[in-house]
mmCIF file of C-alpha atoms in Angstrom:
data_model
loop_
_atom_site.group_PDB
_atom_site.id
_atom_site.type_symbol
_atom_site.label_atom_id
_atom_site.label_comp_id
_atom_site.label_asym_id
_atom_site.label_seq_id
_atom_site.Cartn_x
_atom_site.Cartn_y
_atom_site.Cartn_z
ATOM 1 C CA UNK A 1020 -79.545 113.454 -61.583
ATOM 2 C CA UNK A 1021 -77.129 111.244 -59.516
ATOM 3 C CA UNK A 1022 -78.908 108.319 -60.288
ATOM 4 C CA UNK A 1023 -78.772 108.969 -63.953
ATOM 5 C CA UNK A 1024 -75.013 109.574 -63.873
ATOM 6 C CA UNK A 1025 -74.813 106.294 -62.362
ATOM 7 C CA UNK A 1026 -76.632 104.859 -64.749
ATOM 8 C CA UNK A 1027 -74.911 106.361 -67.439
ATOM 9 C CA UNK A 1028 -71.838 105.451 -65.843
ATOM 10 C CA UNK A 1029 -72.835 101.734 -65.948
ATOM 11 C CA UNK A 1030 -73.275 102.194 -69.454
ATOM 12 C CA UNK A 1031 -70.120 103.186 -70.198
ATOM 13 C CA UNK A 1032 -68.830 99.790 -68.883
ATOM 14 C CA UNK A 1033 -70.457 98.193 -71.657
ATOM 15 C CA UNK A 1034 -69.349 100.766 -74.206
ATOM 16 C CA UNK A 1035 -65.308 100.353 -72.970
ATOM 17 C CA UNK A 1036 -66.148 96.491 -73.141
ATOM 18 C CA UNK A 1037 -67.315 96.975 -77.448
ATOM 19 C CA UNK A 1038 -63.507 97.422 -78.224
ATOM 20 C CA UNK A 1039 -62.905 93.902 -78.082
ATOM 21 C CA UNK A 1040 -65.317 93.345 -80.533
ATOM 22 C CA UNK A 1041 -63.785 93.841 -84.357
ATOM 23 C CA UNK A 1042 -64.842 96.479 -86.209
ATOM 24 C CA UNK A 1043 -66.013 95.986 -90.198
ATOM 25 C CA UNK A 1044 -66.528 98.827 -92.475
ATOM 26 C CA UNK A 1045 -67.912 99.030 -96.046
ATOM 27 C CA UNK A 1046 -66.476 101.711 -98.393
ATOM 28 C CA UNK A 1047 -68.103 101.802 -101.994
ATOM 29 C CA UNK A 1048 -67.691 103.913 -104.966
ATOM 30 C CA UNK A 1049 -70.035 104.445 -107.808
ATOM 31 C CA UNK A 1050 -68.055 106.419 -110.810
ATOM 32 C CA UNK A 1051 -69.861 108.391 -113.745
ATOM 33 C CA UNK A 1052 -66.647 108.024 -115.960
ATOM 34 C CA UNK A 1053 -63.496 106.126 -116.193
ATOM 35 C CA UNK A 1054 -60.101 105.766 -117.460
ATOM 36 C CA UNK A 1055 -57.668 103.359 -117.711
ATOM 37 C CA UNK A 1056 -57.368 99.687 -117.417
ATOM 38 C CA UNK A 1057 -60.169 99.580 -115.540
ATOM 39 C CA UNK A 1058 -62.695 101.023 -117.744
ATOM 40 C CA UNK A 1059 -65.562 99.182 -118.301
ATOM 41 C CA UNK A 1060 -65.997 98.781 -114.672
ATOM 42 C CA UNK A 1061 -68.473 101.407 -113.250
ATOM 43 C CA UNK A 1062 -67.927 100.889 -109.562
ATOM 44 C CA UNK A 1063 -65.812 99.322 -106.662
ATOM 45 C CA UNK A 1064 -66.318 98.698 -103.251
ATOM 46 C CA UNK A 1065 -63.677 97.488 -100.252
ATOM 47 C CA UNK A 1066 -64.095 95.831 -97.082
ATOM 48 C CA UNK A 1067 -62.144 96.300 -94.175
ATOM 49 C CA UNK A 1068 -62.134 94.133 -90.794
ATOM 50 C CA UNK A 1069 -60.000 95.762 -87.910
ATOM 51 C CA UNK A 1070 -59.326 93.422 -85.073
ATOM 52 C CA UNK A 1071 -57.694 94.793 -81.872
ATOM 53 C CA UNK A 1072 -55.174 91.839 -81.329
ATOM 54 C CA UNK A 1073 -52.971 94.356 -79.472
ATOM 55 C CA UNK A 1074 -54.935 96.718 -77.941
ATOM 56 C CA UNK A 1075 -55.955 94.313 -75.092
ATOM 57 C CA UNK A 1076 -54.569 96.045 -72.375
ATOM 58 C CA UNK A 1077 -55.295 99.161 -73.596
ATOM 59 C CA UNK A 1078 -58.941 98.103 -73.749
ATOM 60 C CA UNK A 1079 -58.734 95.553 -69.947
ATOM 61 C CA UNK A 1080 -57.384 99.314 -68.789
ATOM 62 C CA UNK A 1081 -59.950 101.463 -70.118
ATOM 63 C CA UNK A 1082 -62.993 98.765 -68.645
ATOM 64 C CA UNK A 1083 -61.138 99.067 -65.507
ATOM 65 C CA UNK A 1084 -61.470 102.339 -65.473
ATOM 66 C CA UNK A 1085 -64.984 102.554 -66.326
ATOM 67 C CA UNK A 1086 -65.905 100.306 -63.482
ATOM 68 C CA UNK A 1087 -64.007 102.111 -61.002
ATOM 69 C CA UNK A 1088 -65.994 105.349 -62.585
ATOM 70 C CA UNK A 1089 -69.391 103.622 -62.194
ATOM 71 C CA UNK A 1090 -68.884 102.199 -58.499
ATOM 72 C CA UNK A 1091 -67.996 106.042 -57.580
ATOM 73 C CA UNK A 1092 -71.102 106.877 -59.410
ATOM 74 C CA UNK A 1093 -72.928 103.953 -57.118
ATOM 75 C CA UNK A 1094 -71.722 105.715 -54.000
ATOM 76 C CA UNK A 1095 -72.798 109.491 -55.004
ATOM 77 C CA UNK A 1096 -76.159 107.637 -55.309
ATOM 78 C CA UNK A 1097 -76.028 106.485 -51.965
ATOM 79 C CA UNK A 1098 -74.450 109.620 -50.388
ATOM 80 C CA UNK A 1099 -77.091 111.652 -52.455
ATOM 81 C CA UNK A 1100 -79.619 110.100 -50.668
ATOM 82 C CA UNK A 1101 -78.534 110.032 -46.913
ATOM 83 C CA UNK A 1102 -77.898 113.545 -47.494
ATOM 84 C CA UNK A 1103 -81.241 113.990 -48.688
ATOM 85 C CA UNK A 1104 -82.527 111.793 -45.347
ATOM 86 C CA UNK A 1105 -80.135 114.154 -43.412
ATOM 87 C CA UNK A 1106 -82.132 117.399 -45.019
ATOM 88 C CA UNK A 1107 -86.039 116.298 -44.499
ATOM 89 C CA UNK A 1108 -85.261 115.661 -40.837
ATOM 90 C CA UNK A 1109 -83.064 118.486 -40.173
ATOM 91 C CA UNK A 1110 -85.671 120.366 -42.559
ATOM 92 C CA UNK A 1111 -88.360 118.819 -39.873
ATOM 93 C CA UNK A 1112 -86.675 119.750 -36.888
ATOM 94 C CA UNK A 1113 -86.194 123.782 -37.880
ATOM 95 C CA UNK A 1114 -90.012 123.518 -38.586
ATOM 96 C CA UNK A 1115 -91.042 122.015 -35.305
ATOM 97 C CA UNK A 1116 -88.790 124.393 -33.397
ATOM 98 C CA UNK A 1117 -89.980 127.024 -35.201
ATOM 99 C CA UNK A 1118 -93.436 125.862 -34.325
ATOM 100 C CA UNK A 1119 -93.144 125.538 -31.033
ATOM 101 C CA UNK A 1120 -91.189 128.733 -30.678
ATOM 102 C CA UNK A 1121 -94.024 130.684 -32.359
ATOM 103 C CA UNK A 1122 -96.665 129.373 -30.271
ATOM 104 C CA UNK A 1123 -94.549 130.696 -26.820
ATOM 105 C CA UNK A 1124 -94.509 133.776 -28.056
ATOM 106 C CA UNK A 1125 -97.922 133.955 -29.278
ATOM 107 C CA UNK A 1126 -98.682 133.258 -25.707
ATOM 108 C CA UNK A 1127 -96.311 135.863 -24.630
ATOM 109 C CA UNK A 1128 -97.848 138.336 -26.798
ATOM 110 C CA UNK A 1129 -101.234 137.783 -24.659
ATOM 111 C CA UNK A 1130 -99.389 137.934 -21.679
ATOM 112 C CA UNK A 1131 -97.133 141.384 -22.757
ATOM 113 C CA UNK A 1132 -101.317 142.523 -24.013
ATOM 114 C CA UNK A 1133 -102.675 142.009 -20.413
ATOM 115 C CA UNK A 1134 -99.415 143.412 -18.774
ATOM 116 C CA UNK A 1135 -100.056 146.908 -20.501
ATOM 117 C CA UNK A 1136 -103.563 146.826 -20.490
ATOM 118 C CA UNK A 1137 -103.003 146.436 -16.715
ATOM 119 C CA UNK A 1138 -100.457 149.211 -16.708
ATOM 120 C CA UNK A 1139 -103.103 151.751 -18.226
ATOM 121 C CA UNK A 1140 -105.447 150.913 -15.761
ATOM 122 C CA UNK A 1141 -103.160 151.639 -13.068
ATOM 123 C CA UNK A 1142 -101.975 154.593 -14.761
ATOM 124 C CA UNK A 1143 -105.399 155.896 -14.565
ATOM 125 C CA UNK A 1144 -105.726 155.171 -10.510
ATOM 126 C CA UNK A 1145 -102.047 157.189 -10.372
ATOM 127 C CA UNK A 1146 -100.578 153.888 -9.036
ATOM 128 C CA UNK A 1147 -97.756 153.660 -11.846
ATOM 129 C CA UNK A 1148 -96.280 156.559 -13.397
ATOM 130 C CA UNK A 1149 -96.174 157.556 -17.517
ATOM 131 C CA UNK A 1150 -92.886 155.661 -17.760
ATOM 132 C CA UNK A 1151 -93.577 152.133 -16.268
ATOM 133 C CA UNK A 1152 -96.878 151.922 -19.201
ATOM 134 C CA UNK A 1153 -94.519 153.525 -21.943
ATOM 135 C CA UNK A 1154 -92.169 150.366 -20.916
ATOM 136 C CA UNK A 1155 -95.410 148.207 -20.760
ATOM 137 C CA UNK A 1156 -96.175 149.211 -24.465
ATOM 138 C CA UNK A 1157 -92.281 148.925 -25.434
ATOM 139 C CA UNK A 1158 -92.405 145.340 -23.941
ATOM 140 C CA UNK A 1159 -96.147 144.557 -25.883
ATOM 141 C CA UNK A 1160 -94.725 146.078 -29.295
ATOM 142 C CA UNK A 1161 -91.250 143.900 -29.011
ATOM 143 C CA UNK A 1162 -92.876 141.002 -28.245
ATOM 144 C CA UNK A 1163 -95.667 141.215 -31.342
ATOM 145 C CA UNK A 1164 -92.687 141.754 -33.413
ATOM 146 C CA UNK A 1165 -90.954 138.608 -32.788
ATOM 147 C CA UNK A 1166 -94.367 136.528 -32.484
ATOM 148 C CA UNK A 1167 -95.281 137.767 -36.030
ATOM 149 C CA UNK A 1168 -91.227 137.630 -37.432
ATOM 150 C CA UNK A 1169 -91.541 133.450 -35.927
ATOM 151 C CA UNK A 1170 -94.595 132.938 -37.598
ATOM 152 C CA UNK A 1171 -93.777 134.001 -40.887
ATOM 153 C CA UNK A 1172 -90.419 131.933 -40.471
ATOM 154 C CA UNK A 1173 -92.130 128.552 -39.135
ATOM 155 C CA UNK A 1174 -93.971 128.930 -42.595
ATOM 156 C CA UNK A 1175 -90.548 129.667 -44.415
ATOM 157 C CA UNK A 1176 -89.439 126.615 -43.051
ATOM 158 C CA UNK A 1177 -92.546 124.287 -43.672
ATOM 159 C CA UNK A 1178 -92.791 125.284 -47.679
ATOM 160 C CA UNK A 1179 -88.768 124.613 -47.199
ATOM 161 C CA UNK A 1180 -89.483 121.537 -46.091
ATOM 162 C CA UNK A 1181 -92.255 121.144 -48.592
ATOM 163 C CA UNK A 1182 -89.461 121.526 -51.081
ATOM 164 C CA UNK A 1183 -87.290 118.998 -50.085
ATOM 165 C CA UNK A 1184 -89.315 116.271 -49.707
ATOM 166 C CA UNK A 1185 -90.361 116.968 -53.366
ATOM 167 C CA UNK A 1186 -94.178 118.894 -52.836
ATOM 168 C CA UNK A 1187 -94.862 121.795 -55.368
ATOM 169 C CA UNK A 1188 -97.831 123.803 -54.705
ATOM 170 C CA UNK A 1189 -100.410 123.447 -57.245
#
């Protein structure tokens, strides 16, 4: 869309730039009936050529303008598109983190598994009492919460980044 601004702001150079150019119009008029001296004749027509003698400043002003309006237009472009550099990577770097931060606590999910499967078993040789394996199974259930919360939002962030790189699914 920036890009087509620009463009259309390019355009408008030209379009400022046309009032130099005269301008020549053709009026005719056909009539069904007549009076008067002129009678017999059944239809007229007129020319008229405008030059813009004095309107040069007016018009050097206005193709000033438009230039100045299609360089700004030239520099959204280019700002558009850093920023849009800027978002893939930043886009890339959620979705590694995110990667990496659901694989740790994938593996801490194993680990928080064995620690209360452990705790059971000890709980059944009397070694620990009723509260250290309800904190076991606390521990297992918080940490399967967050491993399945930073899965789910490593693939928010890939189909984010999906999006700004310009992929649709099909």
């Amino acid at each position: 869309a920036t890009e087509q601004a620009a463009r259309v702001a390019k355009e408008a150079v030209t379009v400022a730039g046309a009032d130099r150019w005269p301008t020549v119009s053709l009026d005719g008029t056909y009539f069904v009936e007549r009076v008067g001296a002129a009678k017999e004749v059944a239809w007229d027509a007129a020319v008229e050529v405008d030059v813009p003698i004095f309107q040069g400043g007016e018009v050097t002003g206005a193709i000033r303008e438009a230039e100045s309006q299609a360089r700004q237009a030239g520099w959204q472009v280019s700002a558009a598109r850093r920023s849009a550099v800027r978002d893939v990577r930043d886009r890339h770097a959620q979705v590694t983190t995110a990667i990496a931060q659901a694989e740790a606590l994938a593996r801490a999910l194993e680990a928080a598994d064995e620690s209360y499967r452990l705790q059971v078993e000890d709980y059944g040789r009397s070694l620990v009492n009723h509260l250290e394996v309800l904190q076991a199974l606390q521990a297992l259930q918080d940490v399967r919460r967050d491993a399945i919360h930073a899965a789910y939002e490593a693939k928010r962030l890939a189909w984010r980044l999906r999006a700004s790189v310009g992929e649709t699914p099909a």
